Coordinates of C-alpha atoms in Angstrom, one line a residue:
X14 CA 0.1 0.4 0.0
X15 CA 1.4 3.3 -0.8
X16 CA 2.1 5.1 2.3
X17 CA 0.4 8.8 0.9
X18 CA 0.8 10.3 4.6
X19 CA 4.7 9.8 5.0
X20 CA 6.7 12.5 5.8
X21 CA 8.8 12.9 3.4
X22 CA 8.5 16.1 1.2
X23 CA 10.8 14.3 -1.9
X24 CA 8.6 11.6 -2.7
X25 CA 6.9 11.8 -6.0
X26 CA 4.4 9.9 -7.7
X27 CA 4.7 6.7 -8.7
X28 CA 6.5 5.9 -12.4
X29 CA 3.7 4.3 -15.3
X30 CA 3.9 0.7 -15.2
X31 CA 3.8 -0.7 -18.6
X32 CA 3.6 1.1 -22.0
X33 CA 2.1 4.5 -21.7
X34 CA 2.2 7.9 -23.3
X35 CA 4.8 9.6 -21.4
X36 CA 4.8 13.5 -22.1
X37 CA 8.6 14.6 -22.3
X38 CA 9.1 17.8 -20.1
X39 CA 11.9 19.3 -18.9
X40 CA 10.2 20.7 -16.1
X41 CA 10.7 18.9 -12.5
X42 CA 8.5 18.8 -9.6
X43 CA 9.6 21.3 -7.2
X44 CA 11.8 23.8 -9.5
X45 CA 10.4 26.4 -8.5
X46 CA 9.8 25.7 -5.4
X47 CA 11.3 27.4 -2.3
X48 CA 12.9 25.5 0.6
X49 CA 13.5 26.1 3.8
X50 CA 14.6 23.5 6.6
X51 CA 16.1 24.1 10.5
X52 CA 16.1 20.8 11.5
X53 CA 13.5 20.0 14.5
X54 CA 11.9 23.4 14.3
X55 CA 10.2 24.3 10.7
X56 CA 10.3 23.3 7.0
X57 CA 8.1 24.7 3.9
X58 CA 8.5 23.8 0.7
X59 CA 6.1 25.7 -1.4
X60 CA 5.9 27.1 -4.6
X61 CA 7.1 30.8 -5.2
X62 CA 4.0 32.4 -7.1
X63 CA 1.0 30.0 -6.2
X64 CA 1.4 29.7 -2.7
X65 CA 2.3 33.1 -2.3
X66 CA -0.6 34.8 -4.4
X67 CA -2.9 32.4 -3.2
X68 CA -1.9 33.0 1.0
X69 CA -1.8 36.2 1.0
X70 CA -4.9 37.1 -0.9
X71 CA -6.8 34.9 1.5
X72 CA -5.0 35.9 4.7
X73 CA -6.4 39.5 3.0
X74 CA -9.7 38.6 2.9
X75 CA -10.0 36.8 5.5
X76 CA -8.9 40.2 7.5
X77 CA -11.0 42.5 5.7
X78 CA -14.1 40.7 5.9
X79 CA -13.7 40.1 9.7
X80 CA -12.7 44.2 10.1
X81 CA -15.8 45.4 7.7
X82 CA -18.7 43.0 8.7
X83 CA -21.3 44.9 9.1
X84 CA -20.5 46.7 5.2
X85 CA -19.6 43.2 3.7
X86 CA -22.9 41.4 4.4
X87 CA -24.8 42.8 2.3
X88 CA -22.4 42.7 -0.2
X89 CA -22.2 38.8 -0.1
X90 CA -25.7 38.7 -0.6
X91 CA -26.2 40.7 -3.7
X92 CA -23.2 38.8 -4.8
X93 CA -24.8 35.4 -4.3
X94 CA -28.1 36.8 -5.9
X95 CA -26.3 38.2 -9.2
X96 CA -24.5 35.2 -9.9
X97 CA -27.6 32.6 -9.8
X98 CA -29.8 34.6 -11.3
X99 CA -27.5 35.5 -14.3
X100 CA -25.2 32.6 -14.4
X101 CA -27.9 29.7 -13.6
X102 CA -28.5 28.5 -17.1
X103 CA -24.5 28.3 -17.4
X104 CA -24.3 26.3 -14.6
X105 CA -26.9 23.8 -15.5
X106 CA -25.1 23.5 -19.2
X107 CA -22.1 22.5 -17.9
X108 CA -23.1 20.3 -15.5
X109 CA -25.1 18.5 -18.3
X110 CA -21.8 18.6 -20.4
X111 CA -20.1 16.1 -17.5
X112 CA -22.5 13.7 -17.1
X113 CA -23.1 13.1 -20.8
X114 CA -18.7 12.6 -20.9
X115 CA -18.6 10.6 -17.9
X116 CA -21.4 8.4 -19.4
X117 CA -19.6 8.4 -22.8
X118 CA -16.1 7.5 -21.2
X119 CA -17.6 4.2 -19.8
X120 CA -19.1 2.9 -22.7
X121 CA -16.2 4.0 -25.0
X122 CA -12.9 1.6 -25.7
X123 CA -11.3 4.4 -23.9
X124 CA -12.8 3.5 -20.7
X125 CA -10.1 0.4 -20.8
X126 CA -7.4 2.4 -20.1
X127 CA -5.7 1.9 -16.9
X128 CA -4.7 4.7 -14.4
X129 CA -1.0 4.4 -14.0
X130 CA -0.5 2.1 -16.7
X131 CA -1.5 -1.1 -18.4
X132 CA 0.1 -3.0 -15.5
X133 CA -0.6 -0.8 -12.3
X134 CA -2.4 -2.3 -9.8
X135 CA -4.9 -0.3 -6.8
X136 CA -3.3 0.9 -3.8
X137 CA -6.6 0.4 -1.8
X138 CA -9.0 -2.1 -1.1
X139 CA -12.6 -1.7 -3.1
X140 CA -14.1 -0.8 0.8
X141 CA -11.6 1.4 1.4
X142 CA -11.2 3.4 -1.8
X143 CA -15.3 4.1 -1.6
X144 CA -15.2 5.0 2.1
X145 CA -12.7 7.6 1.4
X146 CA -13.8 9.1 -2.0
X147 CA -17.5 8.9 -0.6
X148 CA -17.0 10.7 3.4
X149 CA -15.0 13.8 1.6
X150 CA -17.3 14.2 -1.2
X151 CA -20.4 15.3 0.2
X152 CA -21.1 13.7 3.7
X153 CA -21.5 16.7 5.7
X154 CA -24.0 18.2 3.0
X155 CA -26.1 15.0 3.4
X156 CA -26.0 15.4 6.8
X157 CA -27.5 19.1 6.7
X158 CA -29.6 18.9 3.9
X159 CA -30.9 14.8 4.2
X160 CA -34.2 15.9 5.8
X161 CA -34.6 19.7 4.7
X162 CA -33.8 19.6 0.9
X163 CA -36.4 17.1 0.4
X164 CA -38.9 17.9 3.0
X165 CA -38.5 21.5 1.7
X166 CA -39.0 20.5 -1.9
X167 CA -42.2 18.1 -0.8
X168 CA -44.1 21.4 0.7
X169 CA -43.3 24.0 -1.8
X170 CA -44.5 21.5 -4.6
X171 CA -47.8 20.7 -2.6
X172 CA -48.3 24.4 -2.3
X173 CA -47.8 24.7 -5.6
X174 CA -46.6 28.3 -7.7
X175 CA -47.6 31.6 -6.2
X176 CA -47.1 34.4 -8.7
X177 CA -46.7 38.1 -7.7
X178 CA -46.8 40.8 -10.5
X179 CA -46.7 38.3 -13.3
X180 CA -43.6 36.8 -11.4
X181 CA -43.0 33.3 -9.5
X182 CA -42.2 33.8 -5.9
X183 CA -42.5 30.1 -5.0
X184 CA -39.4 27.8 -4.3
X185 CA -41.7 24.8 -6.2
X186 CA -39.6 22.4 -8.6
X187 CA -40.8 23.0 -12.1
X188 CA -44.7 23.3 -11.8
X189 CA -45.1 21.9 -8.5
X190 CA -47.9 19.7 -7.6
X191 CA -50.5 21.5 -5.6
X192 CA -52.6 19.5 -3.7
X193 CA -51.3 15.8 -4.7
X194 CA -49.2 14.2 -1.9
X195 CA -48.1 11.5 -3.8
X196 CA -47.2 13.4 -6.5
X197 CA -45.4 16.1 -4.4
X198 CA -43.3 13.4 -2.6
X199 CA -42.1 12.3 -6.5
X200 CA -41.3 15.6 -7.5
X201 CA -39.9 16.2 -4.2
X202 CA -37.5 13.4 -4.4
X203 CA -36.6 13.2 -7.9
X204 CA -35.6 17.0 -7.5
X205 CA -33.5 16.1 -4.1
X206 CA -32.1 13.0 -6.0
X207 CA -31.0 15.5 -8.8
X208 CA -28.9 17.8 -6.9
X209 CA -27.2 14.8 -5.0
X210 CA -26.5 12.2 -7.6
X211 CA -25.2 11.9 -11.5
X212 CA -24.8 15.8 -11.7
X213 CA -22.3 16.6 -8.6
X214 CA -20.2 13.2 -8.9
X215 CA -19.6 13.8 -13.0
X216 CA -18.3 16.8 -12.0
X217 CA -15.5 15.1 -9.3
X218 CA -15.2 12.3 -11.7
X219 CA -13.7 14.6 -14.7
X220 CA -11.4 16.4 -12.3
X221 CA -10.4 13.3 -10.7
X222 CA -9.7 11.3 -14.0
X223 CA -8.3 14.4 -15.8
X224 CA -5.9 14.5 -12.5
X225 CA -5.0 10.7 -12.6
X226 CA -4.5 10.3 -16.4
X227 CA -1.9 12.7 -16.7
X228 CA 0.1 12.5 -13.3
X229 CA 0.2 8.6 -13.6
X230 CA 0.0 7.7 -17.1
X231 CA 2.3 10.7 -18.7
X232 CA 4.6 11.5 -15.8
X233 CA 3.6 15.3 -15.0
X234 CA 3.1 16.7 -11.3
X235 CA -0.2 16.1 -9.8
X236 CA -1.8 19.7 -10.3
X237 CA -4.1 21.3 -12.2
X238 CA -2.1 22.7 -14.7
X239 CA -0.7 19.2 -16.0
X240 CA -4.6 19.0 -17.0
X241 CA -3.6 22.2 -19.6
X242 CA -0.4 20.3 -21.2
X243 CA -2.4 19.7 -24.4
X244 CA -3.4 23.3 -24.5
X245 CA -0.5 25.5 -23.5
X246 CA 2.5 22.9 -24.1
X247 CA 5.4 23.7 -22.0
X248 CA 3.6 26.9 -21.1
X249 CA 1.7 25.0 -18.5
X250 CA 4.7 25.9 -15.9
X251 CA 4.0 29.3 -16.2
X252 CA 1.3 31.8 -15.2
X253 CA -1.4 29.8 -17.5
X254 CA -0.8 27.1 -15.0
X255 CA -0.4 29.6 -11.9
X256 CA -3.7 30.8 -12.9
X257 CA -5.0 27.4 -12.9
X258 CA -3.4 26.4 -9.6
X259 CA -4.8 29.3 -8.0
X260 CA -8.2 29.5 -8.9
X261 CA -8.1 25.5 -7.8
X262 CA -6.5 26.9 -4.2
X263 CA -9.5 29.9 -4.2
X264 CA -11.9 27.5 -5.3
X265 CA -11.2 25.0 -2.6
X266 CA -10.9 26.8 0.5
X267 CA -14.2 28.8 0.0
X268 CA -16.2 25.4 -0.9
X269 CA -14.6 24.0 2.5
X270 CA -15.5 26.9 4.3
X271 CA -19.1 26.9 3.1
X272 CA -19.4 23.3 4.2
X273 CA -17.5 24.3 7.7
X274 CA -20.4 26.9 8.1
X275 CA -23.3 24.6 7.6
X276 CA -21.9 21.7 9.7
X277 CA -20.9 24.0 12.3
X278 CA -24.6 25.7 12.3
X279 CA -26.0 22.2 12.7
X280 CA -23.8 20.6 15.4
X281 CA -24.7 23.8 17.3
X282 CA -28.4 23.5 16.7
X283 CA -28.4 19.9 17.6
X284 CA -26.2 20.5 21.0
X285 CA -29.0 23.0 21.6
X286 CA -31.6 20.5 21.0
X287 CA -30.1 17.9 22.9
X288 CA -28.7 19.8 25.8
X289 CA -30.0 23.2 25.6
X290 CA -26.7 24.5 25.2
X291 CA -26.7 27.9 23.9
X292 CA -27.0 28.4 19.9
X293 CA -26.1 31.6 17.7
X294 CA -22.7 32.6 16.1
X295 CA -20.9 32.4 18.8
X296 CA -21.5 28.7 19.3
X297 CA -20.7 28.1 15.8
X298 CA -17.5 30.3 15.6
X299 CA -16.5 27.7 19.0
X300 CA -17.5 24.6 17.0
X301 CA -15.7 26.0 13.9
X302 CA -12.7 26.6 16.2
X303 CA -13.1 23.1 18.3
X304 CA -13.4 21.0 14.4
X305 CA -10.8 23.3 12.7
X306 CA -8.4 21.7 15.8
X307 CA -9.3 18.1 15.1
X308 CA -9.1 18.4 11.5
X309 CA -5.5 19.6 12.0
X310 CA -4.7 16.5 14.4
X311 CA -5.6 14.6 11.6
X312 CA -4.0 16.2 8.8
X313 CA -0.8 16.2 11.0
X314 CA -1.3 12.4 11.3
X315 CA -1.4 11.9 7.5
X316 CA -3.8 9.7 5.4
X317 CA -2.9 6.3 6.8
X318 CA -3.3 7.2 10.3
X319 CA -6.0 10.3 9.8
X320 CA -8.1 10.1 6.8
X321 CA -8.3 6.8 6.1
X322 CA -9.2 5.7 9.5
X323 CA -11.8 8.6 10.3
X324 CA -13.4 7.9 6.8
X325 CA -13.7 4.1 7.3
X326 CA -15.3 4.6 11.3
X327 CA -17.5 7.7 9.6
X328 CA -18.8 5.8 7.4
X329 CA -19.8 2.9 9.5
X330 CA -21.3 5.2 12.2
X331 CA -23.4 6.3 9.0
X332 CA -24.5 3.3 7.8
X333 CA -25.5 2.0 11.3
X334 CA -27.6 5.7 11.4
X335 CA -28.8 4.9 8.3
X336 CA -30.0 1.4 9.1
X337 CA -31.5 2.7 12.4
X338 CA -34.0 4.9 10.3
X339 CA -34.8 2.1 7.8
X340 CA -35.5 -0.2 10.2
X341 CA -37.5 1.6 12.7
X342 CA -38.7 4.2 10.7
X343 CA -41.5 3.4 7.8
X344 CA -39.6 0.3 6.5
X345 CA -41.5 -0.9 3.6
X346 CA -42.7 2.5 2.3
X347 CA -38.4 4.0 2.5
X348 CA -37.7 0.5 0.6
X349 CA -40.4 0.7 -1.8
X350 CA -39.6 4.8 -2.0
X351 CA -36.3 3.9 -3.0
X352 CA -37.1 2.3 -6.0
X353 CA -39.8 4.3 -7.1
X354 CA -37.8 7.8 -6.6
X355 CA -35.2 6.4 -9.0
X356 CA -38.0 6.1 -11.3
X357 CA -39.3 9.5 -10.5
X358 CA -35.9 11.3 -11.1
X359 CA -35.3 9.2 -14.6
X360 CA -38.8 11.0 -15.2
X361 CA -38.1 14.0 -14.6
X362 CA -34.3 14.5 -15.4
X363 CA -34.9 16.0 -18.7
X364 CA -37.1 18.4 -17.2
X365 CA -34.9 19.4 -14.2
X366 CA -31.8 19.2 -16.6
X367 CA -33.2 22.0 -18.9
X368 CA -31.3 24.9 -18.4
X369 CA -33.7 27.6 -20.9
X370 CA -37.7 28.1 -20.8
X371 CA -38.2 27.5 -17.1
X372 CA -40.2 29.5 -15.0
X373 CA -39.5 28.1 -11.6
X374 CA -36.7 30.7 -11.1
X375 CA -36.3 30.3 -7.1
X376 CA -35.7 26.8 -7.7
X377 CA -33.5 26.7 -10.7
X378 CA -31.5 29.8 -9.1
X379 CA -31.4 29.3 -5.6
X380 CA -31.1 25.3 -5.3
X381 CA -29.9 24.4 -8.7
X382 CA -27.5 26.7 -9.5
X383 CA -26.0 27.1 -5.8
X384 CA -25.3 23.4 -5.8
X385 CA -23.4 22.9 -9.1
X386 CA -21.2 26.3 -8.4
X387 CA -20.7 24.3 -4.7
X388 CA -19.8 21.0 -5.9
X389 CA -17.4 22.6 -8.6
X390 CA -16.0 24.8 -6.2
X391 CA -15.2 21.9 -4.3
X392 CA -14.2 19.7 -7.5
X393 CA -10.4 20.3 -6.9
X394 CA -9.9 19.4 -3.8
X395 CA -12.4 16.2 -3.8
X396 CA -11.0 15.3 -7.9
X397 CA -7.5 15.2 -6.5
X398 CA -8.2 13.4 -3.3
X399 CA -10.0 10.7 -5.4
X400 CA -7.0 10.7 -7.9
X401 CA -4.7 10.5 -5.1
X402 CA -6.3 6.8 -4.0
X403 CA -7.1 6.0 -7.2
X404 CA -4.4 4.4 -9.2
X405 CA -4.6 1.3 -10.2
X406 CA -8.1 1.7 -11.6
X407 CA -9.3 1.5 -15.2
X408 CA -10.9 4.0 -16.4
X409 CA -14.4 2.3 -16.9
X410 CA -14.1 1.0 -13.5
X411 CA -13.1 4.3 -11.8
X412 CA -16.1 5.7 -13.5
X413 CA -18.5 3.4 -12.6
X414 CA -17.6 3.8 -9.1
X415 CA -17.1 7.4 -8.7
X416 CA -20.0 8.0 -10.8
X417 CA -23.0 5.6 -10.1
X418 CA -22.0 3.7 -6.8
X419 CA -22.6 7.1 -4.3
X420 CA -25.4 8.2 -6.2
X421 CA -27.5 5.3 -5.3
X422 CA -26.1 5.5 -1.7
X423 CA -26.9 9.3 -1.8
X424 CA -30.2 8.5 -3.0
X425 CA -31.0 5.6 -0.2
X426 CA -30.0 8.2 1.8
X427 CA -32.5 11.1 1.3
X428 CA -35.1 8.3 0.7
X429 CA -34.5 7.1 4.2
X430 CA -34.5 10.5 5.8
X431 CA -36.3 12.8 4.0
X432 CA -39.1 10.1 3.3
X433 CA -39.2 9.6 6.6
X434 CA -39.6 13.3 7.1
X435 CA -42.3 13.3 4.8
X436 CA -44.3 10.7 6.1
X437 CA -44.5 12.4 9.6
X438 CA -45.9 15.4 8.0
X439 CA -48.5 13.7 6.2
X440 CA -49.5 11.7 9.3
X441 CA -49.8 15.1 11.4
X442 CA -46.2 15.5 12.8
X443 CA -45.5 19.1 11.6
X444 CA -42.9 19.6 14.1
X445 CA -40.5 18.6 11.8
X446 CA -41.9 20.9 9.1
X447 CA -41.8 24.0 11.4
X448 CA -38.8 23.5 12.2
X449 CA -35.6 25.4 11.0
X450 CA -33.2 23.9 8.7
X451 CA -30.2 23.1 10.5
X452 CA -32.7 21.4 12.9
X453 CA -34.8 19.5 10.7
X454 CA -32.9 16.3 11.3
X455 CA -33.4 15.8 14.8
X456 CA -36.8 16.7 15.1
X457 CA -37.1 13.7 12.5
X458 CA -35.1 11.6 14.7
X459 CA -37.7 13.1 17.9
X460 CA -39.9 11.1 16.6
X461 CA -38.2 7.9 16.4
X462 CA -37.1 5.4 19.3
X463 CA -33.4 6.1 21.1
X464 CA -33.6 9.8 20.0
X465 CA -31.0 10.9 22.6
X466 CA -28.3 8.6 21.2
X467 CA -29.6 9.0 17.5
X468 CA -29.2 12.7 17.7
X469 CA -26.1 12.6 19.5
X470 CA -24.6 10.0 16.4
X471 CA -25.7 12.5 13.9
X472 CA -24.1 15.4 15.4
X473 CA -21.1 13.6 15.8
X474 CA -21.3 12.4 11.9
X475 CA -21.5 16.3 10.9
X476 CA -18.4 16.8 12.9
X477 CA -16.2 13.7 11.8
X478 CA -17.3 14.3 8.0
X479 CA -16.2 17.6 8.2
X480 CA -12.9 17.0 9.8
X481 CA -12.4 14.1 7.1
X482 CA -13.2 16.8 4.6
X483 CA -10.9 19.6 5.6
X484 CA -8.4 16.7 5.9
X485 CA -8.3 15.7 2.2
X486 CA -8.9 19.6 1.5
X487 CA -6.0 20.4 3.5
X488 CA -3.8 17.6 1.9
X489 CA -4.6 18.8 -1.7
X490 CA -4.5 22.4 -1.6
X491 CA -0.9 22.0 -0.1
X492 CA 0.1 19.5 -2.8
X493 CA -1.5 22.2 -5.3
X494 CA 0.6 25.0 -3.6
X495 CA 3.7 22.8 -3.5
X496 CA 3.8 22.6 -7.1
X497 CA 3.0 19.1 -7.5
X498 CA 4.5 17.5 -4.0
X499 CA 2.6 15.1 -2.8
X500 CA 4.3 14.8 0.5
X501 CA 5.0 18.5 1.5
X502 CA 6.1 19.1 5.1
X503 CA 3.3 19.3 7.8
X504 CA 3.5 23.0 8.7
X505 CA 1.8 23.6 5.2
X506 CA -0.6 21.4 5.9
X507 CA -1.7 23.1 9.3
X508 CA -1.7 26.4 7.6
X509 CA -4.1 25.5 5.1
X510 CA -6.5 23.2 7.7
X511 CA -6.3 26.7 10.1
X512 CA -7.0 29.0 7.4
X513 CA -10.3 27.0 6.4
X514 CA -11.5 27.6 9.6
X515 CA -10.5 31.3 9.8
X516 CA -12.3 32.1 6.6
X517 CA -15.6 30.1 7.6
X518 CA -15.3 32.3 10.6
X519 CA -15.0 35.3 9.0
X520 CA -17.9 35.0 6.8
X521 CA -20.1 33.6 9.3
X522 CA -19.1 37.4 11.0
X523 CA -19.7 38.6 7.7
X524 CA -22.5 37.4 6.8
X525 CA -23.9 34.6 7.5
X526 CA -25.0 31.6 5.1
X527 CA -25.6 33.9 2.3
X528 CA -21.9 35.2 2.6
X529 CA -20.3 31.2 2.5
X530 CA -22.9 30.9 -0.6
X531 CA -21.7 33.7 -2.7
X532 CA -18.0 32.9 -2.0
X533 CA -18.9 29.2 -3.3
X534 CA -20.8 30.3 -6.4
X535 CA -18.0 33.4 -7.0
X536 CA -15.5 30.3 -7.1
X537 CA -17.5 28.3 -8.9
X538 CA -18.0 30.0 -11.9
X539 CA -14.5 30.8 -13.2
X540 CA -13.8 27.2 -12.4
X541 CA -16.5 25.8 -14.1
X542 CA -15.0 27.4 -17.1
X543 CA -11.7 26.0 -16.5
X544 CA -13.0 22.2 -15.9
X545 CA -15.0 22.5 -19.6
X546 CA -11.4 22.8 -20.9
X547 CA -10.4 20.1 -19.0
X548 CA -12.7 18.0 -20.6
X549 CA -11.3 18.5 -24.0
X550 CA -7.5 17.7 -22.4
X551 CA -9.1 14.7 -20.8
X552 CA -10.1 12.8 -24.1
X553 CA -7.0 14.3 -26.1
X554 CA -4.3 12.5 -23.3
X555 CA -7.1 9.0 -23.3
X556 CA -6.5 8.8 -27.3
X557 CA -3.4 9.1 -27.0
X558 CA -3.0 6.4 -24.8
X559 CA -2.8 2.6 -25.6
X560 CA -5.4 0.4 -24.4
X561 CA -5.5 -3.4 -22.9
X562 CA -7.6 -5.7 -25.1
X563 CA -9.4 -6.6 -21.9
X564 CA -11.6 -4.4 -19.8
X565 CA -11.6 -6.2 -16.3
X566 CA -10.4 -4.4 -14.0
X567 CA -7.9 -6.1 -11.1
X568 CA -8.7 -7.2 -8.1
X569 CA -8.2 -4.7 -5.1

């Protein structure tokens, strides 16, 4: 097993095994880096441009936001609304392209290409691999929105469209299903699955596959700029590449900060619900500090000791919570609903993914466009993290695992938690419907046995899901800011983990959830353009690779 968390800063990615189309370049990993070592005291190994520009900009942004909290709050809200209202069509169109690219590669002969070369073998077992990619991908979001989004969609769909001055003001997906409980449930679950299945994972898959191909098969550094070698050639090691990597750092920092703010808000609400502890911004900031501290300790421990073990433990805990809800909740309805919801998703997918000619602006802009921007802002770190643990997989195996399996798990999760909440509402238990978003998970669990225990598990899951995401994100940002070195010095990882927390605190104080969403969207837009260009580079790189006659993956 490759120790991706080893302490050596000089260890490069493994060389391709077997016949691959290696790109010959004079560039050496770390040649533009600043190195400083003082034994037993301090050590840095950073890319002189990427680290300097991204770190200084993020530090300046954090302190300016803290200084001008009151002034910047309305600015963040306006920025979010302008971007989502004017660019919703672009985000939806880009998401559709990424899905089509992934599906196409599964069925094309290009799917037989093996990441790392024809003779490469996987570094991790399938169980460890899946646990790491899923926990890093969207675990904290599933905890926050697992009840609130299906229930919110159901309520809006049941109430139907509301029009003022010729403009729809409701949040129902598509045309809603006024007064029809069963149709509202189907539409609500289809809209929820739409946001959490193929489209987000296709975004992650495009980034991860591109990084894996150009690092493991082409012999280039494991950094975003390498993907664009087919476009820029040797110029990719200059300013064109610097811009790509800096954008990746910005997108990752703000995407993670959004998740940290959301997770801390839900954890605080859960503690208030269970133990009566004070809630509010002060508690949220306190929890951000605590979670960031735990994440920093995990970063120091390294991937095999930190991320891997936390991911596997958290997935086991999440599985226990899921099975508990299925077994003590409306079991038959959940099992039946899983298949019916998948059918509803397929039925409504063309309409939900249509970027043009719709009048459900609040849903399309406030939900879908934000989600797509959020997933895109996460994609540099999730994609690179998945790439780091996916060497040895064939393109086909990789895409089926990354694209399809998490989509099915997300569907089951939303069906169990969200479906149970909708059933409670239809039975007259409206407390979950009336609760604030961050408390709805705990209100749903309050109507099931062992409320205290399951709610406590929910809080632990929220915290640990973020720790694994922050841990993974810090390792990935550090790789980018270290010029592609996969095992840069620990102090750099601590720096990035710390500033993920500081940025989240600054945004929470400077505008709350709206500020977090605004920065996720504003960094997601330019990076969406980068990813669209990356898809062309991906096809270009795959077409140059030799393909084995059999696509049967090697056992992990």
